[in-house]
Tab-separated table of C-alpha atoms in Angstrom:
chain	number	residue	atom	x	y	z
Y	16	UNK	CA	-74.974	-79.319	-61.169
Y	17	UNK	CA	-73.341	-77.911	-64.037
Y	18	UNK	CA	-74.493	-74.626	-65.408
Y	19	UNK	CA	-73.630	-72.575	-68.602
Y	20	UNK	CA	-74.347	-68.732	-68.968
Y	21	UNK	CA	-73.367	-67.014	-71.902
Y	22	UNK	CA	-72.310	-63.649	-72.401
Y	23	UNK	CA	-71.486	-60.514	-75.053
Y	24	UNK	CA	-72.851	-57.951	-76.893
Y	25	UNK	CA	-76.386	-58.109	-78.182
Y	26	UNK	CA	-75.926	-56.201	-81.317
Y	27	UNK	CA	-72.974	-56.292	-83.560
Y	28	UNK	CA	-72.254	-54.306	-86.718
Y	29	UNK	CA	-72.391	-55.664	-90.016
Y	30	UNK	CA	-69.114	-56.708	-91.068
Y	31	UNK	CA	-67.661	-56.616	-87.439
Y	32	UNK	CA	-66.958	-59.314	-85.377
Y	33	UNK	CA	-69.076	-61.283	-82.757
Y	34	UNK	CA	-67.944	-62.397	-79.640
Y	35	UNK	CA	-69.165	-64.270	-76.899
Y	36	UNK	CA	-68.367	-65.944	-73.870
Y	37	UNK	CA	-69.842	-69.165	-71.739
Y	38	UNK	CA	-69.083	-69.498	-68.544
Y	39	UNK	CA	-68.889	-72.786	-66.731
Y	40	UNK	CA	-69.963	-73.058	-63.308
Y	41	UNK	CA	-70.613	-76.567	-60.871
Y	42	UNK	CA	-67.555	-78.105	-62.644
Y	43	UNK	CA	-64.439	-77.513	-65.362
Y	44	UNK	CA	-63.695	-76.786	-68.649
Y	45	UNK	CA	-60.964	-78.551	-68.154
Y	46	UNK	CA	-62.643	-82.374	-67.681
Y	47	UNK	CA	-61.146	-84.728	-70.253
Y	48	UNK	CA	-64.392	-86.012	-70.661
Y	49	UNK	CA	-66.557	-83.203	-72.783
Y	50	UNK	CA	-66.427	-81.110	-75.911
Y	51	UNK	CA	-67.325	-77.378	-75.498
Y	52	UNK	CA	-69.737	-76.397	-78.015
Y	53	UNK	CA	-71.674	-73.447	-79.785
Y	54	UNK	CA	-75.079	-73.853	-81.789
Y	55	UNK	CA	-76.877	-71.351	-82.696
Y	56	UNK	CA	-80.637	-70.413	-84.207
Y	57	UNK	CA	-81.789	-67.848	-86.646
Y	58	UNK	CA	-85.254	-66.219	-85.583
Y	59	UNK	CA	-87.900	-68.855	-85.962
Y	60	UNK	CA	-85.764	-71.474	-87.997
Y	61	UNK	CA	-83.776	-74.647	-86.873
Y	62	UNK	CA	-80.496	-75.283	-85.111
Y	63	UNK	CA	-77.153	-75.072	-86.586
Y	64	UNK	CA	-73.872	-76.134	-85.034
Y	65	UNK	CA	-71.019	-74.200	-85.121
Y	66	UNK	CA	-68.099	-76.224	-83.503
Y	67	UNK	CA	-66.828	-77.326	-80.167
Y	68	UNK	CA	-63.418	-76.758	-78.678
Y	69	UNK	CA	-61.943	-78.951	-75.789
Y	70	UNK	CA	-60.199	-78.329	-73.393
Y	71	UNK	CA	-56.839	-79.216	-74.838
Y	72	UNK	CA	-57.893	-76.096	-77.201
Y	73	UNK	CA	-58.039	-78.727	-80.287
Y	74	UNK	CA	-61.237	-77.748	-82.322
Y	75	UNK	CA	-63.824	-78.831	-84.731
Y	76	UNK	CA	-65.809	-76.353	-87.016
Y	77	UNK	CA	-68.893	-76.621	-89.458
Y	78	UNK	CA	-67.346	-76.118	-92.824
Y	79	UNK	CA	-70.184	-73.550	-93.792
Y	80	UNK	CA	-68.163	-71.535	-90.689
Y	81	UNK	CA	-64.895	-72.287	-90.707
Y	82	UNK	CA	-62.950	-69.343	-92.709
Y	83	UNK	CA	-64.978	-67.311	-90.003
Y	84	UNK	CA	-65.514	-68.493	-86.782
Y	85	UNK	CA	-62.741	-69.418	-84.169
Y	86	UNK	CA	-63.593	-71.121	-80.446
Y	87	UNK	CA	-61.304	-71.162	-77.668
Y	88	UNK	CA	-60.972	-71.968	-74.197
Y	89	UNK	CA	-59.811	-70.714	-70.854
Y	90	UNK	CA	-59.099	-73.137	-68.288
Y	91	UNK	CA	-58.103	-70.185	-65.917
Y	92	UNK	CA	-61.472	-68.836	-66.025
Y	93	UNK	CA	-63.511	-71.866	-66.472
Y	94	UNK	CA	-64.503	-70.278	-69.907
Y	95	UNK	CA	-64.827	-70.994	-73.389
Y	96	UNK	CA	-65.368	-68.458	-75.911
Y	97	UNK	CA	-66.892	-67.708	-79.460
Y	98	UNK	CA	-65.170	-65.658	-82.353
Y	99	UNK	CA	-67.447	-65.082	-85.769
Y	100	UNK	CA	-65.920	-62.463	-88.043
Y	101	UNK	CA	-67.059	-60.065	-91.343
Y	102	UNK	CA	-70.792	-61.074	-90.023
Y	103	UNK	CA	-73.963	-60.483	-91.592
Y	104	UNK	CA	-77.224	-60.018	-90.939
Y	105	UNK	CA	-77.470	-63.704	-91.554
Y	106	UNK	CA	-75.637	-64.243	-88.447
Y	107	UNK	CA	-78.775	-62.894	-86.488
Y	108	UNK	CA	-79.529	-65.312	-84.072
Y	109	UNK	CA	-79.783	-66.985	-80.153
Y	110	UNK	CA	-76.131	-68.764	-79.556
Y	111	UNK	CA	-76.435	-71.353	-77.462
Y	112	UNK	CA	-73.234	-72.844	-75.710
Y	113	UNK	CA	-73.355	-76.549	-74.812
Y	114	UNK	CA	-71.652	-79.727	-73.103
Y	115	UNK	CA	-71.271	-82.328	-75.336
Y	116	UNK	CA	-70.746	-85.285	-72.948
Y	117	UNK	CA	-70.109	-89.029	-74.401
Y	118	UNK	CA	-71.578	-92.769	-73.388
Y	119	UNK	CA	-69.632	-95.703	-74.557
Y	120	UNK	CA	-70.624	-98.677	-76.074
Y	121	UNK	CA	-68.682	-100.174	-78.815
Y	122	UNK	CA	-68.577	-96.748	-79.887
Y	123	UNK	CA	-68.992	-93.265	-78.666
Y	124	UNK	CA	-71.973	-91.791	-78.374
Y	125	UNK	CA	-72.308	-88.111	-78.169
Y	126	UNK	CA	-75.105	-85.631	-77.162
Y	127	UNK	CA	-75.623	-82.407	-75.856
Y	128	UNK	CA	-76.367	-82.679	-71.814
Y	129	UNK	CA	-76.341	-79.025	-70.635
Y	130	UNK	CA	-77.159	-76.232	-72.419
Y	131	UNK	CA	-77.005	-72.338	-71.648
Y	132	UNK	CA	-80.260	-70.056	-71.579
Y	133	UNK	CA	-79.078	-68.531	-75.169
Y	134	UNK	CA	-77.982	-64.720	-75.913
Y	135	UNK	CA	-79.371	-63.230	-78.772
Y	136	UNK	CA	-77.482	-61.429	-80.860
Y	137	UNK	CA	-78.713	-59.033	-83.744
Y	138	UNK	CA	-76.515	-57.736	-86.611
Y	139	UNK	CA	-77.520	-54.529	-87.935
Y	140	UNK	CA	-76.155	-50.726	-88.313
J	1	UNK	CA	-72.790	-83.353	-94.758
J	2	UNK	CA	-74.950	-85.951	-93.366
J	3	UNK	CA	-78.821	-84.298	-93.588
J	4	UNK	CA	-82.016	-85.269	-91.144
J	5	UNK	CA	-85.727	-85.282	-92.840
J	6	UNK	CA	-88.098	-85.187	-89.967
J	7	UNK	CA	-91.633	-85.935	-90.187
J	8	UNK	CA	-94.234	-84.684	-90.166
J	9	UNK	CA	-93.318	-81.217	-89.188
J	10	UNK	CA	-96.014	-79.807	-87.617
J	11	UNK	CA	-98.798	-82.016	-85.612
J	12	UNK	CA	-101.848	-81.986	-84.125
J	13	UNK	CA	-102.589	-83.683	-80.927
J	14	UNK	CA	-104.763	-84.265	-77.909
J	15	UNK	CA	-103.434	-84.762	-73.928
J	16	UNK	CA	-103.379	-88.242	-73.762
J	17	UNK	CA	-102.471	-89.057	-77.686
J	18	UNK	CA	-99.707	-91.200	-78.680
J	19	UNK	CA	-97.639	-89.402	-80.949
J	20	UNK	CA	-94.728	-90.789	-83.459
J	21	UNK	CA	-92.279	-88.698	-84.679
J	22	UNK	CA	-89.661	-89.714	-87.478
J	23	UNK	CA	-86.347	-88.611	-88.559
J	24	UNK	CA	-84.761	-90.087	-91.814
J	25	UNK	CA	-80.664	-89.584	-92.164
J	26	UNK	CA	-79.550	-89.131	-95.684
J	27	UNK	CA	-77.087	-91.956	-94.750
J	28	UNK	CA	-76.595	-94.562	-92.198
J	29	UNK	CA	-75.336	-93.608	-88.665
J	30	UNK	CA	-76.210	-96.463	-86.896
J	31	UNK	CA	-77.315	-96.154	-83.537
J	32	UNK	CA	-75.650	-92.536	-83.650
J	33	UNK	CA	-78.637	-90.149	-83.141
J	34	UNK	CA	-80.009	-88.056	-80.461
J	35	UNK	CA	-83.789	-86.107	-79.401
J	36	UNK	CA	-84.232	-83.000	-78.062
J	37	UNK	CA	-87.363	-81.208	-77.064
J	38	UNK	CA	-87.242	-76.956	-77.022
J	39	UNK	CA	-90.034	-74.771	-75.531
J	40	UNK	CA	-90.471	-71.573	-76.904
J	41	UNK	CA	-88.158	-68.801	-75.298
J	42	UNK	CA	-86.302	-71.933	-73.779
J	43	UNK	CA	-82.799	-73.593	-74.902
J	44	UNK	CA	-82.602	-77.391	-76.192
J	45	UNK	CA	-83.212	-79.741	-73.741
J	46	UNK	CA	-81.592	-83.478	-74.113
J	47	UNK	CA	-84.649	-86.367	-74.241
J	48	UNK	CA	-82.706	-89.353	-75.558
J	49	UNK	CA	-79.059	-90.262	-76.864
J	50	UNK	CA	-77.502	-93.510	-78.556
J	51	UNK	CA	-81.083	-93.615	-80.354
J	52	UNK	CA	-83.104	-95.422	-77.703
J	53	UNK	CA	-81.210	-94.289	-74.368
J	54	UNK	CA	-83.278	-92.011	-72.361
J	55	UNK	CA	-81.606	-89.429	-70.316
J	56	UNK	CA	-81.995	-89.381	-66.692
J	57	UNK	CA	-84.302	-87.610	-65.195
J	58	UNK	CA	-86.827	-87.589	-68.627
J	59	UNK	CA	-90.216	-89.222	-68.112
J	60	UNK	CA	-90.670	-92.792	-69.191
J	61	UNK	CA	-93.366	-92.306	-71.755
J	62	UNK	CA	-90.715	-91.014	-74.244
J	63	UNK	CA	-89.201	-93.637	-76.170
J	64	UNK	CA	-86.826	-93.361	-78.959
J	65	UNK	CA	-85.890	-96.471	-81.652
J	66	UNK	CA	-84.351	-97.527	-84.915
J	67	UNK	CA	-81.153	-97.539	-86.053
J	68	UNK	CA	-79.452	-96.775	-89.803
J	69	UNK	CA	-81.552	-94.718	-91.900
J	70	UNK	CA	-84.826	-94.289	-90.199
J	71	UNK	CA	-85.623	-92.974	-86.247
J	72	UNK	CA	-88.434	-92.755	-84.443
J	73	UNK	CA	-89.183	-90.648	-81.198
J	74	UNK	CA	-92.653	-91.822	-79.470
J	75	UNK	CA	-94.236	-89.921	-76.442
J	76	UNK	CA	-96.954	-92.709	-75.376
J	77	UNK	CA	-99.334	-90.575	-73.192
J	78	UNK	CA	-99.017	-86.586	-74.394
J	79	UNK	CA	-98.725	-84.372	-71.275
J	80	UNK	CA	-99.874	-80.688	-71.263
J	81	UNK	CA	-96.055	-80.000	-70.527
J	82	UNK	CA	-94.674	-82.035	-73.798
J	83	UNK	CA	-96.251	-79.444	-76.175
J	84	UNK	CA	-93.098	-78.626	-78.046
J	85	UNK	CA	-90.641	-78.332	-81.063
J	86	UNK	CA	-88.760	-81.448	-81.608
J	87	UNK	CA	-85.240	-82.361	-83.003
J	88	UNK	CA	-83.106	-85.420	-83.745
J	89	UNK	CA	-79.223	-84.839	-84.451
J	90	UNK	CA	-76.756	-87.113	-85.646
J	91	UNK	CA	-73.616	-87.491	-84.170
J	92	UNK	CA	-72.020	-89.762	-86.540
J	93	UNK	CA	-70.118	-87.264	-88.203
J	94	UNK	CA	-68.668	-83.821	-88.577
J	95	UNK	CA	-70.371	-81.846	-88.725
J	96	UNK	CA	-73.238	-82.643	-86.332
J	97	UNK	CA	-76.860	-81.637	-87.982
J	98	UNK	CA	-80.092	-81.253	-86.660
J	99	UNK	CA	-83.661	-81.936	-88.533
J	100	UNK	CA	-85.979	-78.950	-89.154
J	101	UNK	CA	-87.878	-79.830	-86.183
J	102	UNK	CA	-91.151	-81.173	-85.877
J	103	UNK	CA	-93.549	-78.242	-84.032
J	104	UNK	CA	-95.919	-81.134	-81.319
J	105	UNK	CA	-99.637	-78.516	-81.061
J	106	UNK	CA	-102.226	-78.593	-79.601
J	107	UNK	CA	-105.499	-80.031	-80.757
């Protein structure tokens, strides 16, 4: 089945950029069928999603992230990958990378099938 | 942006309880929502999409309904193992939002 792992540093500098990686293994970034995504939750608080990419390398961002954050993919690889820029300790969090698959019936129908395990990342000097 | 008011957001409840969770869109998305459950320690894990459809391999005693402005996710027998945080998200829109969670304890 398909599995998601991410990967990067665990502590980033304030106003330094964080990047990580999600690796996609049992089938392709490349399927025409799913969105590539990246959520991600503070310490003890809710989920928040960041954007998806797919495979094409079109994108969609949360506003609140947009000037910041940029989410590509690399079909050679089987990877997608997670820019966030002049971060904060706000930014402290677990990133989660996702599959957002689709059923269709007289409309699409998203959700998030497969998740990663998480990587935590801390901002702080 | 389209915003989720889950309640209640913590609860109480006993193995073997019926328990009836609801999540209130600050507009209507249709049949456009979907539950997760999350463990502590542990990422998201997918319960139910299109509102009511219940993904495969998840135990038939969680049910999801409603449609528009008002959700409800219903586990019918609590199991030891359901004792969790969960979410709804909406789909209908960009950007996709969560609720705040509702935190499922043990009595």
């Amino acid at each position: 089945q398909v599995q998601l792992q991410e990967s990067g540093p665990g502590l980033v500098k304030p106003s330094e950029t964080l990047s990580l990686t999600c690796t996609v293994s049992g089938g392709s970034v490349s399927s025409g069928s799913y969105y590539w995504s990246w959520i991600r939750q503070p310490p003890g608080k809710g989920l928040e999603w960041i954007g998806y990419v797919f495979y094409s390398g079109s994108t969609n961002y949360n506003p609140s992230l947009k000037s910041r954050v940029t989410i590509s993919v690399d079909t050679s690889k089987n990877q997608f990958s997670l820019r966030l820029i002049s971060v904060t300790a706000a930014d402290t969090a677990v990133y989660y990378c996702a599959r957002e698959g689709y059923y269709y019936a007289s409309g699409y129908y998203y959700y998030m099938d497969v998740w990663g395990k998480g990587s935590t990342v801390t901002v702080s000097s | 942006d389209i915003q989720l008011t889950q309640s209640p957001s913590f609860l109480s409840a006993s193995v073997g309880d019926s328990v009836t969770i609801t999540c209130r869109p600050s507009q209507g998305i249709s049949s456009y929502l979907a539950w997760y459950q999350q463990k502590p320690g542990k990422a998201p894990k997918l319960l139910i999409y299109a509102a009511s459809t219940l993904q495969s391999g998840v135990p038939s005693r969680f049910s999801g309904s409603g449609s528009g402005t008002e959700f409800t996710l219903t586990i019918s027998s609590l199991q030891p193992e359901d004792f969790a945080t969960y979410y709804c998200q909406q789909v209908n829109s960009f950007p996709r939002t969560f609720g705040q969670g509702t935190k499922v304890e043990i009595k």
